[in-house]
PDB file of C-alpha atoms in Angstrom:
ATOM      1  CA  MET A 812      14.836  22.733   7.855  1.00 55.00           C
ATOM      2  CA  SER A 813      16.846  20.427   5.641  1.00 67.00           C
ATOM      3  CA  THR A 814      15.347  18.189   3.106  1.00 78.00           C
ATOM      4  CA  PRO A 815      15.816  14.430   3.926  1.00 84.00           C
ATOM      5  CA  PRO A 816      17.933  12.501   1.651  1.00 93.00           C
ATOM      6  CA  ALA A 817      16.074  10.765  -1.243  1.00 97.00           C
ATOM      7  CA  ILE A 818      17.910   7.393  -0.634  1.00 98.00           C
ATOM      8  CA  THR A 819      19.655   6.146   2.482  1.00 97.00           C
ATOM      9  CA  ALA A 820      21.309   2.905   3.085  1.00 97.00           C
ATOM     10  CA  ARG A 821      22.959   1.541   6.196  1.00 97.00           C
ATOM     11  CA  GLY A 822      24.894  -1.615   6.301  1.00 97.00           C
ATOM     12  CA  LEU A 823      23.376  -3.312   3.323  1.00 97.00           C
ATOM     13  CA  ARG A 824      24.382  -6.892   2.796  1.00 97.00           C
ATOM     14  CA  LYS A 825      23.920  -9.519   0.143  1.00 97.00           C
ATOM     15  CA  ALA A 826      25.332 -12.799  -0.607  1.00 96.00           C
ATOM     16  CA  TYR A 827      24.523 -15.454  -3.068  1.00 94.00           C
ATOM     17  CA  GLY A 828      25.774 -18.677  -1.493  1.00 94.00           C
ATOM     18  CA  GLU A 829      29.326 -18.239  -0.336  1.00 93.00           C
ATOM     19  CA  LYS A 830      29.617 -15.214  -2.588  1.00 94.00           C
ATOM     20  CA  VAL A 831      29.379 -11.896  -0.760  1.00 95.00           C
ATOM     21  CA  VAL A 832      28.146  -9.220  -3.269  1.00 96.00           C
ATOM     22  CA  LEU A 833      27.421  -6.417  -0.676  1.00 97.00           C
ATOM     23  CA  ASP A 834      29.377  -6.167   2.518  1.00 96.00           C
ATOM     24  CA  GLY A 835      27.987  -3.283   4.458  1.00 96.00           C
ATOM     25  CA  LEU A 836      27.022  -0.552   2.029  1.00 96.00           C
ATOM     26  CA  ASP A 837      26.191   2.836   3.419  1.00 96.00           C
ATOM     27  CA  LEU A 838      24.549   5.754   1.226  1.00 96.00           C
ATOM     28  CA  ASP A 839      23.167   9.141   1.643  1.00 95.00           C
ATOM     29  CA  ILE A 840      21.959  10.652  -1.693  1.00 97.00           C
ATOM     30  CA  PRO A 841      20.360  14.102  -1.630  1.00 95.00           C
ATOM     31  CA  ALA A 842      16.941  14.823  -3.240  1.00 95.00           C
ATOM     32  CA  GLY A 843      17.397  16.186  -6.819  1.00 94.00           C
ATOM     33  CA  SER A 844      20.901  15.200  -7.307  1.00 96.00           C
ATOM     34  CA  ILE A 845      22.718  12.739  -9.623  1.00 97.00           C
ATOM     35  CA  PHE A 846      24.830  10.259  -7.599  1.00 97.00           C
ATOM     36  CA  ALA A 847      27.137   7.672  -9.483  1.00 96.00           C
ATOM     37  CA  LEU A 848      28.070   4.277  -8.279  1.00 94.00           C
ATOM     38  CA  LEU A 849      31.349   3.691 -10.144  1.00 90.00           C
ATOM     39  CA  GLY A 850      32.933   0.077 -10.205  1.00 84.00           C
ATOM     40  CA  PRO A 851      33.969  -2.764 -12.314  1.00 82.00           C
ATOM     41  CA  ASN A 852      31.519  -5.568 -13.371  1.00 82.00           C
ATOM     42  CA  GLY A 853      30.883  -7.666 -10.188  1.00 86.00           C
ATOM     43  CA  ALA A 854      31.425  -4.787  -7.633  1.00 89.00           C
ATOM     44  CA  GLY A 855      27.806  -4.953  -6.600  1.00 93.00           C
ATOM     45  CA  LYS A 856      26.382  -1.876  -8.516  1.00 93.00           C
ATOM     46  CA  THR A 857      23.406  -3.800  -9.955  1.00 92.00           C
ATOM     47  CA  THR A 858      22.674  -5.645  -6.714  1.00 95.00           C
ATOM     48  CA  THR A 859      22.441  -2.271  -5.002  1.00 96.00           C
ATOM     49  CA  VAL A 860      20.041  -1.121  -7.473  1.00 95.00           C
ATOM     50  CA  ASN A 861      17.825  -4.270  -7.241  1.00 95.00           C
ATOM     51  CA  ILE A 862      17.740  -3.879  -3.408  1.00 97.00           C
ATOM     52  CA  LEU A 863      16.764  -0.291  -3.396  1.00 97.00           C
ATOM     53  CA  ALA A 864      14.127  -0.951  -6.234  1.00 96.00           C
ATOM     54  CA  THR A 865      12.499  -3.732  -4.338  1.00 96.00           C
ATOM     55  CA  LEU A 866      13.481  -6.305  -7.006  1.00 95.00           C
ATOM     56  CA  VAL A 867      15.614  -8.400  -4.406  1.00 96.00           C
ATOM     57  CA  GLY A 868      15.715  -8.493  -0.675  1.00 96.00           C
ATOM     58  CA  ALA A 869      18.874  -7.585   1.311  1.00 97.00           C
ATOM     59  CA  ASP A 870      20.373  -9.995   3.693  1.00 97.00           C
ATOM     60  CA  GLY A 871      21.114  -7.399   6.245  1.00 97.00           C
ATOM     61  CA  GLY A 872      21.097  -3.651   6.731  1.00 97.00           C
ATOM     62  CA  SER A 873      18.348  -1.144   6.180  1.00 97.00           C
ATOM     63  CA  ALA A 874      17.418   1.397   3.530  1.00 97.00           C
ATOM     64  CA  ARG A 875      14.880   4.210   2.693  1.00 97.00           C
ATOM     65  CA  VAL A 876      13.939   5.377  -0.852  1.00 98.00           C
ATOM     66  CA  ALA A 877      11.651   8.422  -1.168  1.00 96.00           C
ATOM     67  CA  GLY A 878      10.912   7.989   2.574  1.00 95.00           C
ATOM     68  CA  HIS A 879       9.741   4.392   2.467  1.00 97.00           C
ATOM     69  CA  ASP A 880      11.489   1.029   3.357  1.00 97.00           C
ATOM     70  CA  PRO A 881      11.894  -1.249   0.296  1.00 97.00           C
ATOM     71  CA  ALA A 882      11.594  -4.267   2.498  1.00 95.00           C
ATOM     72  CA  ARG A 883       8.518  -3.318   4.420  1.00 96.00           C
ATOM     73  CA  GLU A 884       6.802  -0.861   1.985  1.00 97.00           C
ATOM     74  CA  PRO A 885       7.584  -2.069  -1.519  1.00 97.00           C
ATOM     75  CA  ASP A 886       4.522  -0.739  -3.194  1.00 95.00           C
ATOM     76  CA  ALA A 887       5.064   2.650  -1.734  1.00 96.00           C
ATOM     77  CA  VAL A 888       8.698   2.582  -3.109  1.00 97.00           C
ATOM     78  CA  ARG A 889       7.679   1.288  -6.547  1.00 94.00           C
ATOM     79  CA  ALA A 890       5.063   3.997  -6.731  1.00 93.00           C
ATOM     80  CA  ALA A 891       7.885   6.664  -6.396  1.00 95.00           C
ATOM     81  CA  ILE A 892      10.592   5.269  -8.584  1.00 95.00           C
ATOM     82  CA  GLY A 893      11.511   4.541 -12.043  1.00 93.00           C
ATOM     83  CA  VAL A 894      13.936   1.964 -13.242  1.00 92.00           C
ATOM     84  CA  THR A 895      16.087   1.600 -16.468  1.00 90.00           C
ATOM     85  CA  GLY A 896      18.250  -1.493 -16.419  1.00 83.00           C
ATOM     86  CA  GLN A 897      21.319  -2.658 -18.332  1.00 76.00           C
ATOM     87  CA  PHE A 898      19.206  -4.304 -20.674  1.00 74.00           C
ATOM     88  CA  SER A 899      16.250  -2.632 -22.561  1.00 74.00           C
ATOM     89  CA  ALA A 900      12.760  -3.465 -21.237  1.00 84.00           C
ATOM     90  CA  VAL A 901      11.372  -2.380 -24.674  1.00 92.00           C
ATOM     91  CA  ASP A 902       9.152  -4.857 -26.496  1.00 94.00           C
ATOM     92  CA  GLY A 903      10.393  -4.845 -29.947  1.00 94.00           C
ATOM     93  CA  LEU A 904       7.203  -6.177 -31.386  1.00 95.00           C
ATOM     94  CA  LEU A 905       5.206  -3.196 -29.987  1.00 96.00           C
ATOM     95  CA  THR A 906       5.382   0.330 -31.486  1.00 97.00           C
ATOM     96  CA  GLY A 907       7.168   3.159 -29.152  1.00 96.00           C
ATOM     97  CA  GLU A 908       3.590   4.466 -28.530  1.00 96.00           C
ATOM     98  CA  GLU A 909       2.278   1.044 -27.492  1.00 96.00           C
ATOM     99  CA  ASN A 910       5.182   0.429 -25.044  1.00 96.00           C
ATOM    100  CA  LEU A 911       4.577   3.637 -23.360  1.00 96.00           C
ATOM    101  CA  ALA A 912       0.824   2.837 -23.220  1.00 95.00           C
ATOM    102  CA  LEU A 913       1.650  -0.471 -21.758  1.00 94.00           C
ATOM    103  CA  MET A 914       3.586   1.243 -19.026  1.00 93.00           C
ATOM    104  CA  ALA A 915       0.844   3.726 -18.440  1.00 94.00           C
ATOM    105  CA  ASP A 916      -1.619   0.638 -17.963  1.00 94.00           C
ATOM    106  CA  LEU A 917       0.898  -0.833 -15.318  1.00 90.00           C
ATOM    107  CA  HIS A 918       0.908   2.525 -13.479  1.00 90.00           C
ATOM    108  CA  HIS A 919      -2.987   2.401 -13.448  1.00 91.00           C
ATOM    109  CA  LEU A 920      -3.312   5.736 -15.374  1.00 93.00           C
ATOM    110  CA  ASP A 921      -6.678   6.208 -17.065  1.00 93.00           C
ATOM    111  CA  ARG A 922      -6.782   5.835 -20.970  1.00 92.00           C
ATOM    112  CA  ALA A 923      -6.797   9.633 -21.503  1.00 94.00           C
ATOM    113  CA  GLU A 924      -4.146  10.402 -19.128  1.00 94.00           C
ATOM    114  CA  GLY A 925      -2.072   7.595 -20.402  1.00 93.00           C
ATOM    115  CA  ARG A 926      -2.236   8.938 -23.894  1.00 93.00           C
ATOM    116  CA  ARG A 927      -1.378  12.427 -22.837  1.00 95.00           C
ATOM    117  CA  ARG A 928       1.704  11.093 -20.935  1.00 94.00           C
ATOM    118  CA  ALA A 929       2.794   8.961 -23.826  1.00 95.00           C
ATOM    119  CA  ARG A 930       2.577  11.997 -26.273  1.00 95.00           C
ATOM    120  CA  THR A 931       4.464  14.237 -23.795  1.00 94.00           C
ATOM    121  CA  LEU A 932       7.252  11.674 -23.492  1.00 94.00           C
ATOM    122  CA  LEU A 933       7.541  10.904 -27.256  1.00 95.00           C
ATOM    123  CA  GLU A 934       7.974  14.621 -27.818  1.00 94.00           C
ATOM    124  CA  ARG A 935      10.457  15.098 -24.989  1.00 90.00           C
ATOM    125  CA  PHE A 936      12.720  12.324 -26.300  1.00 91.00           C
ATOM    126  CA  GLY A 937      12.406  13.041 -29.981  1.00 91.00           C
ATOM    127  CA  LEU A 938      10.371   9.859 -31.003  1.00 95.00           C
ATOM    128  CA  VAL A 939       7.323  11.459 -32.418  1.00 96.00           C
ATOM    129  CA  GLU A 940       8.275  10.300 -35.968  1.00 96.00           C
ATOM    130  CA  ALA A 941       8.985   6.923 -34.845  1.00 96.00           C
ATOM    131  CA  ALA A 942       6.048   6.521 -32.475  1.00 96.00           C
ATOM    132  CA  ARG A 943       4.023   4.011 -34.808  1.00 96.00           C
ATOM    133  CA  LYS A 944       6.910   2.018 -35.849  1.00 97.00           C
ATOM    134  CA  PRO A 945       7.796  -1.259 -34.020  1.00 97.00           C
ATOM    135  CA  ALA A 946      10.544  -0.641 -31.377  1.00 96.00           C
ATOM    136  CA  GLY A 947      12.481  -3.685 -32.868  1.00 95.00           C
ATOM    137  CA  THR A 948      13.312  -1.175 -35.881  1.00 96.00           C
ATOM    138  CA  TYR A 949      14.882   1.582 -33.695  1.00 95.00           C
ATOM    139  CA  SER A 950      18.592   2.335 -33.519  1.00 92.00           C
ATOM    140  CA  GLY A 951      20.297   1.451 -30.228  1.00 89.00           C
ATOM    141  CA  GLY A 952      20.115   5.181 -29.229  1.00 89.00           C
ATOM    142  CA  MET A 953      16.302   5.331 -29.980  1.00 92.00           C
ATOM    143  CA  ARG A 954      15.578   2.135 -28.030  1.00 92.00           C
ATOM    144  CA  ARG A 955      17.595   3.553 -24.922  1.00 89.00           C
ATOM    145  CA  ARG A 956      15.575   6.837 -25.256  1.00 92.00           C
ATOM    146  CA  LEU A 957      12.413   4.881 -25.219  1.00 94.00           C
ATOM    147  CA  ASP A 958      13.538   2.653 -22.296  1.00 93.00           C
ATOM    148  CA  LEU A 959      14.274   5.887 -20.363  1.00 91.00           C
ATOM    149  CA  ALA A 960      10.849   7.375 -21.318  1.00 93.00           C
ATOM    150  CA  MET A 961       9.090   4.154 -20.141  1.00 94.00           C
ATOM    151  CA  GLY A 962      10.677   4.633 -16.740  1.00 91.00           C
ATOM    152  CA  LEU A 963       9.384   8.247 -16.544  1.00 92.00           C
ATOM    153  CA  VAL A 964       5.648   7.405 -17.216  1.00 93.00           C
ATOM    154  CA  GLY A 965       4.701   7.150 -13.544  1.00 91.00           C
ATOM    155  CA  ARG A 966       6.472  10.462 -12.843  1.00 93.00           C
ATOM    156  CA  PRO A 967       9.070   9.120 -10.426  1.00 94.00           C
ATOM    157  CA  ARG A 968      10.882  11.166  -7.888  1.00 96.00           C
ATOM    158  CA  VAL A 969      13.682   8.813  -7.868  1.00 97.00           C
ATOM    159  CA  LEU A 970      15.016   7.241 -11.008  1.00 96.00           C
ATOM    160  CA  PHE A 971      17.526   4.340 -11.072  1.00 96.00           C
ATOM    161  CA  LEU A 972      19.733   4.068 -14.185  1.00 94.00           C
ATOM    162  CA  ASP A 973      21.768   0.871 -14.135  1.00 91.00           C
ATOM    163  CA  GLU A 974      24.529   1.316 -16.792  1.00 89.00           C
ATOM    164  CA  PRO A 975      22.200   3.225 -19.051  1.00 88.00           C
ATOM    165  CA  THR A 976      24.606   3.885 -21.859  1.00 88.00           C
ATOM    166  CA  THR A 977      26.098   0.466 -22.439  1.00 83.00           C
ATOM    167  CA  GLY A 978      26.500  -0.202 -25.979  1.00 80.00           C
ATOM    168  CA  LEU A 979      25.540   3.319 -27.298  1.00 83.00           C
ATOM    169  CA  ASP A 980      27.810   5.290 -29.867  1.00 86.00           C
ATOM    170  CA  PRO A 981      29.374   8.472 -28.441  1.00 88.00           C
ATOM    171  CA  ARG A 982      26.781  10.817 -29.936  1.00 87.00           C
ATOM    172  CA  SER A 983      23.819   8.783 -28.316  1.00 86.00           C
ATOM    173  CA  ARG A 984      25.619   8.717 -24.979  1.00 87.00           C
ATOM    174  CA  ARG A 985      25.909  12.529 -25.069  1.00 90.00           C
ATOM    175  CA  ALA A 986      22.368  12.899 -26.001  1.00 87.00           C
ATOM    176  CA  LEU A 987      21.275  10.684 -23.011  1.00 88.00           C
ATOM    177  CA  TRP A 988      23.494  12.517 -20.677  1.00 92.00           C
ATOM    178  CA  ASP A 989      21.709  15.875 -21.817  1.00 91.00           C
ATOM    179  CA  MET A 990      18.391  14.186 -20.809  1.00 90.00           C
ATOM    180  CA  ILE A 991      19.671  12.899 -17.413  1.00 92.00           C
ATOM    181  CA  ARG A 992      20.915  16.399 -16.658  1.00 94.00           C
ATOM    182  CA  GLU A 993      17.542  17.782 -17.566  1.00 92.00           C
ATOM    183  CA  LEU A 994      15.735  15.337 -15.374  1.00 92.00           C
ATOM    184  CA  ALA A 995      17.846  16.285 -12.377  1.00 94.00           C
ATOM    185  CA  ALA A 996      17.411  19.868 -13.001  1.00 94.00           C
ATOM    186  CA  GLY A 997      13.565  19.225 -12.854  1.00 93.00           C
ATOM    187  CA  GLY A 998      14.055  17.711  -9.422  1.00 93.00           C
ATOM    188  CA  VAL A 999      14.346  13.948 -10.115  1.00 96.00           C
ATOM    189  CA  THR A1000      16.973  12.310  -7.920  1.00 97.00           C
ATOM    190  CA  ILE A1001      18.974   9.901 -10.100  1.00 97.00           C
ATOM    191  CA  LEU A1002      21.180   6.915  -8.973  1.00 97.00           C
ATOM    192  CA  LEU A1003      23.365   6.094 -11.789  1.00 95.00           C
ATOM    193  CA  THR A1004      25.663   2.952 -11.911  1.00 93.00           C
ATOM    194  CA  THR A1005      28.449   3.043 -14.467  1.00 88.00           C
ATOM    195  CA  GLN A1006      31.965   1.661 -15.158  1.00 81.00           C
ATOM    196  CA  TYR A1007      32.495   4.560 -17.601  1.00 84.00           C
ATOM    197  CA  LEU A1008      34.729   7.008 -15.954  1.00 83.00           C
ATOM    198  CA  ASP A1009      34.086   9.761 -18.158  1.00 87.00           C
ATOM    199  CA  GLU A1010      30.328   9.308 -17.519  1.00 91.00           C
ATOM    200  CA  ALA A1011      30.732   9.517 -13.800  1.00 91.00           C
ATOM    201  CA  ASP A1012      32.988  12.598 -14.167  1.00 91.00           C
ATOM    202  CA  GLN A1013      30.491  14.304 -16.599  1.00 92.00           C
ATOM    203  CA  LEU A1014      27.213  13.702 -14.701  1.00 95.00           C
ATOM    204  CA  ALA A1015      27.372  13.155 -11.144  1.00 96.00           C
ATOM    205  CA  ASP A1016      27.233  15.523  -8.229  1.00 96.00           C
ATOM    206  CA  ARG A1017      28.927  12.937  -6.119  1.00 96.00           C
ATOM    207  CA  ILE A1018      30.509   9.618  -6.778  1.00 95.00           C
ATOM    208  CA  ALA A1019      30.914   6.417  -4.658  1.00 95.00           C
ATOM    209  CA  VAL A1020      33.607   4.063  -5.767  1.00 92.00           C
ATOM    210  CA  LEU A1021      32.446   0.475  -5.163  1.00 91.00           C
ATOM    211  CA  ASP A1022      34.835  -2.528  -5.029  1.00 89.00           C
ATOM    212  CA  ASP A1023      34.053  -6.056  -4.024  1.00 89.00           C
ATOM    213  CA  GLY A1024      30.793  -4.915  -2.277  1.00 92.00           C
ATOM    214  CA  ARG A1025      32.157  -2.070  -0.404  1.00 93.00           C
ATOM    215  CA  ILE A1026      32.462   1.664  -0.905  1.00 94.00           C
ATOM    216  CA  VAL A1027      36.213   2.637  -0.697  1.00 91.00           C
ATOM    217  CA  ALA A1028      35.768   6.329  -1.240  1.00 92.00           C
ATOM    218  CA  THR A1029      32.773   8.921  -1.848  1.00 94.00           C
ATOM    219  CA  GLY A1030      33.016  12.640  -2.887  1.00 93.00           C
ATOM    220  CA  THR A1031      32.669  14.925  -5.935  1.00 92.00           C
ATOM    221  CA  ALA A1032      34.864  14.011  -8.943  1.00 89.00           C
ATOM    222  CA  ASP A1033      37.374  16.763  -7.960  1.00 85.00           C
ATOM    223  CA  GLU A1034      37.440  15.601  -4.188  1.00 88.00           C
ATOM    224  CA  LEU A1035      38.269  12.044  -5.403  1.00 88.00           C
ATOM    225  CA  LYS A1036      40.970  13.294  -7.640  1.00 83.00           C
ATOM    226  CA  SER A1037      42.568  15.243  -4.941  1.00 79.00           C
ATOM    227  CA  LEU A1038      43.125  11.833  -2.975  1.00 80.00           C
ATOM    228  CA  VAL A1039      45.647  10.693  -5.636  1.00 78.00           C
ATOM    229  CA  PRO A1040      49.039  12.328  -5.865  1.00 73.00           C
ATOM    230  CA  GLY A1041      50.824  12.832  -9.188  1.00 71.00           C
ATOM    231  CA  GLY A1042      49.585  16.204 -10.556  1.00 77.00           C
ATOM    232  CA  HIS A1043      52.443  17.993 -12.440  1.00 84.00           C
ATOM    233  CA  VAL A1044      53.372  20.569 -15.043  1.00 90.00           C
ATOM    234  CA  ARG A1045      55.473  19.436 -17.911  1.00 91.00           C
ATOM    235  CA  LEU A1046      57.944  21.956 -19.526  1.00 94.00           C
ATOM    236  CA  THR A1047      59.567  21.461 -22.928  1.00 96.00           C
ATOM    237  CA  PHE A1048      62.500  23.609 -23.794  1.00 96.00           C
ATOM    238  CA  PRO A1049      63.898  24.473 -27.278  1.00 95.00           C
ATOM    239  CA  ASP A1050      67.556  23.811 -26.498  1.00 94.00           C
ATOM    240  CA  ALA A1051      69.657  21.830 -24.182  1.00 95.00           C
ATOM    241  CA  ALA A1052      71.367  24.773 -22.431  1.00 94.00           C
ATOM    242  CA  GLY A1053      68.035  26.187 -21.252  1.00 94.00           C
ATOM    243  CA  TYR A1054      66.869  22.814 -20.429  1.00 94.00           C
ATOM    244  CA  ASP A1055      69.964  21.904 -18.236  1.00 94.00           C
ATOM    245  CA  GLU A1056      69.760  25.495 -16.557  1.00 94.00           C
ATOM    246  CA  ALA A1057      66.040  24.992 -15.795  1.00 95.00           C
ATOM    247  CA  ALA A1058      66.736  21.559 -14.362  1.00 94.00           C
ATOM    248  CA  ARG A1059      69.345  22.979 -12.128  1.00 92.00           C
ATOM    249  CA  VAL A1060      67.180  25.707 -10.639  1.00 91.00           C
ATOM    250  CA  LEU A1061      63.690  24.016 -10.464  1.00 91.00           C
ATOM    251  CA  THR A1062      63.898  21.915  -7.268  1.00 85.00           C
ATOM    252  CA  GLY A1063      62.636  18.380  -7.561  1.00 85.00           C
ATOM    253  CA  ALA A1064      62.085  18.519 -11.253  1.00 90.00           C
ATOM    254  CA  VAL A1065      62.159  15.173 -13.239  1.00 91.00           C
ATOM    255  CA  ARG A1066      64.210  15.165 -16.292  1.00 93.00           C
ATOM    256  CA  ASP A1067      63.330  13.652 -19.596  1.00 94.00           C
ATOM    257  CA  ASP A1068      66.595  14.197 -21.426  1.00 95.00           C
ATOM    258  CA  ALA A1069      65.374  12.796 -24.789  1.00 94.00           C
ATOM    259  CA  ALA A1070      62.570  15.264 -25.014  1.00 94.00           C
ATOM    260  CA  LEU A1071      64.308  18.150 -23.251  1.00 95.00           C
ATOM    261  CA  ALA A1072      61.380  18.185 -20.782  1.00 95.00           C
ATOM    262  CA  LEU A1073      61.056  18.737 -17.124  1.00 94.00           C
ATOM    263  CA  GLN A1074      58.169  17.528 -14.954  1.00 90.00           C
ATOM    264  CA  VAL A1075      57.459  19.645 -12.014  1.00 90.00           C
ATOM    265  CA  ALA A1076      55.196  18.493  -9.228  1.00 83.00           C
ATOM    266  CA  GLY A1077      52.030  20.506  -8.630  1.00 77.00           C
ATOM    267  CA  GLY A1078      48.461  20.842  -8.845  1.00 68.00           C
ATOM    268  CA  GLY A1079      48.590  22.940 -12.021  1.00 72.00           C
ATOM    269  CA  SER A1080      46.613  25.953 -10.555  1.00 78.00           C
ATOM    270  CA  VAL A1081      46.839  29.378 -12.134  1.00 86.00           C
ATOM    271  CA  PRO A1082      49.057  30.816  -9.460  1.00 87.00           C
ATOM    272  CA  GLU A1083      51.347  27.929  -9.472  1.00 85.00           C
ATOM    273  CA  ILE A1084      51.811  28.273 -13.200  1.00 88.00           C
ATOM    274  CA  ARG A1085      52.388  31.852 -13.150  1.00 90.00           C
ATOM    275  CA  GLY A1086      54.933  31.504 -10.361  1.00 90.00           C
ATOM    276  CA  LEU A1087      56.730  28.806 -12.338  1.00 90.00           C
ATOM    277  CA  LEU A1088      56.715  31.084 -15.544  1.00 91.00           C
ATOM    278  CA  ASP A1089      57.907  34.106 -13.546  1.00 92.00           C
ATOM    279  CA  GLN A1090      60.744  32.048 -12.091  1.00 92.00           C
ATOM    280  CA  LEU A1091      61.886  31.004 -15.543  1.00 93.00           C
ATOM    281  CA  ASP A1092      61.489  34.734 -16.929  1.00 92.00           C
ATOM    282  CA  ARG A1093      63.596  36.033 -14.096  1.00 92.00           C
ATOM    283  CA  LEU A1094      66.473  33.652 -15.189  1.00 89.00           C
ATOM    284  CA  GLY A1095      66.051  34.621 -19.000  1.00 93.00           C
ATOM    285  CA  LEU A1096      64.782  31.008 -19.792  1.00 92.00           C
ATOM    286  CA  ASP A1097      61.925  30.141 -22.061  1.00 89.00           C
ATOM    287  CA  ALA A1098      59.876  26.943 -22.386  1.00 92.00           C
ATOM    288  CA  ASP A1099      58.328  26.504 -25.759  1.00 91.00           C
ATOM    289  CA  ARG A1100      55.600  24.077 -24.529  1.00 92.00           C
ATOM    290  CA  LEU A1101      53.657  23.690 -21.289  1.00 93.00           C
ATOM    291  CA  SER A1102      51.171  21.002 -20.404  1.00 91.00           C
ATOM    292  CA  VAL A1103      49.407  20.334 -17.100  1.00 86.00           C
ATOM    293  CA  HIS A1104      48.440  16.825 -15.919  1.00 81.00           C
ATOM    294  CA  THR A1105      46.043  16.332 -12.873  1.00 77.00           C
ATOM    295  CA  PRO A1106      44.973  12.906 -11.693  1.00 78.00           C
ATOM    296  CA  ASP A1107      41.676  11.809 -13.472  1.00 77.00           C
ATOM    297  CA  LEU A1108      39.214   9.241 -12.343  1.00 80.00           C
ATOM    298  CA  ASP A1109      41.268   6.471 -13.840  1.00 79.00           C
ATOM    299  CA  ASP A1110      44.112   7.319 -11.518  1.00 79.00           C
ATOM    300  CA  VAL A1111      41.468   7.272  -8.767  1.00 82.00           C
ATOM    301  CA  PHE A1112      40.166   3.890  -9.666  1.00 78.00           C
ATOM    302  CA  LEU A1113      43.609   2.383  -9.954  1.00 77.00           C
ATOM    303  CA  ALA A1114      44.717   3.874  -6.568  1.00 79.00           C
ATOM    304  CA  LEU A1115      41.570   2.804  -4.758  1.00 80.00           C
ATOM    305  CA  THR A1116      40.873  -0.516  -6.253  1.00 74.00           C
ATOM    306  CA  GLY A1117      44.500  -1.755  -7.046  1.00 67.00           C
ATOM    307  CA  ARG A1118      43.552  -2.194 -10.738  1.00 60.00           C
ATOM    308  CA  ALA A1119      42.974  -0.170 -13.854  1.00 57.00           C
ATOM    309  CA  ALA A1120      39.518   0.354 -15.063  1.00 60.00           C
ATOM    310  CA  PRO A1121      38.327  -1.679 -17.987  1.00 56.00           C
ATOM    311  CA  ALA A1122      39.767  -0.537 -21.245  1.00 49.00           C
ATOM    312  CA  GLU A1123      36.261   0.088 -22.730  1.00 50.00           C
ATOM    313  CA  ALA A1124      35.426   2.224 -19.664  1.00 48.00           C
ATOM    314  CA  ILE A1125      38.412   4.511 -20.492  1.00 42.00           C
ATOM    315  CA  SER A1126      38.017   4.779 -24.174  1.00 40.00           C
ATOM    316  CA  ARG A1127      34.191   5.239 -24.439  1.00 42.00           C
TER     317      ARG A1127
END
C-alpha cells in the first residue's frame, strides 16, 4: 500500500485585488522528501507556503497537509507543521533558550518536556554555548539556526522553509543545508522555497519552477536540465592543422578559430566522450583540452520563464 503524499494541492488560486498571485497551482509532495519551489520574487512562492500553513486563505482550489484540509482543519494542520519564514521569528531580547521555551509554551508542552526539547535542539544546532546569551547578539547564521530549531519544537511532520538561507554567508548556507538534509533523512517532509538555483539543485528531490503564479515545469534537477538543449563538448587543439582536420571530420562541430576550439553537440556522457576521443585517435589527432557543458538550472530557468535568474541567485 502506497504512502499518501504529505502535501497535495489542486487548482489553488489567490489574488490581491486585480493582482493574481496563484493561478491554479497543483502539487504532490511525497512524505519524507525535500521539494523545492523555485522562482523569482513575486512568483507566488511565499503565498503558496502561507496558504498551506493556514496563514492566509485561498480564493479557490483545495489542499491537504499531513492529511488535513488547511481551510477546514487549521488546528490539525498547525499541530503537524513547522514554519520558518523569510524573516527570522527570533526575539532578539530573549536568549536562545528563552526563545525555545516560548515556542514550547505555544505548543502546550509541559515545563519539563519543554526544557528537554529546548536542550536537545540547542545541542543539535550547536547553540549550547550561546544558549543564555540574547539572540540579538547572534550572528546571522546562528539566528537562522535558532529560527529553524524553533520551528522544530513541536516535532513537525511537515516543515515549510520559505527562502531560509537569504542573507547567509556561504559557510552558514552549507551548514544549514546539512541540517535540512538531516531532517529529511529523519522522515520530515520539507517544502523549500528559494530563488537560489544552486540551493534547489543541491537539496531537492524534486523541483517545481513557479512563474507568475503557475508551475511551468516539475521534475528532478536532472529531468529539468534535460528539457533544455545545448549540452556540448568543447575540444581545444594545440595547432591549426589538427584543428582544421578535426573540424572537417567532426560533423556539425562549431568552430572557434581564435581559440582553436571546436564545440561538438552532445550530452557529455562517458560513452559519447570515449567515442569522440576514439574517432580523433584513429585520425592521429590530439586535443590538448576537453571540457563538458551540460545545461544547468540557470539555463532551465531562462528557457521556462523567458528571463535569467536574479544575479544574486546565481552567484550565491
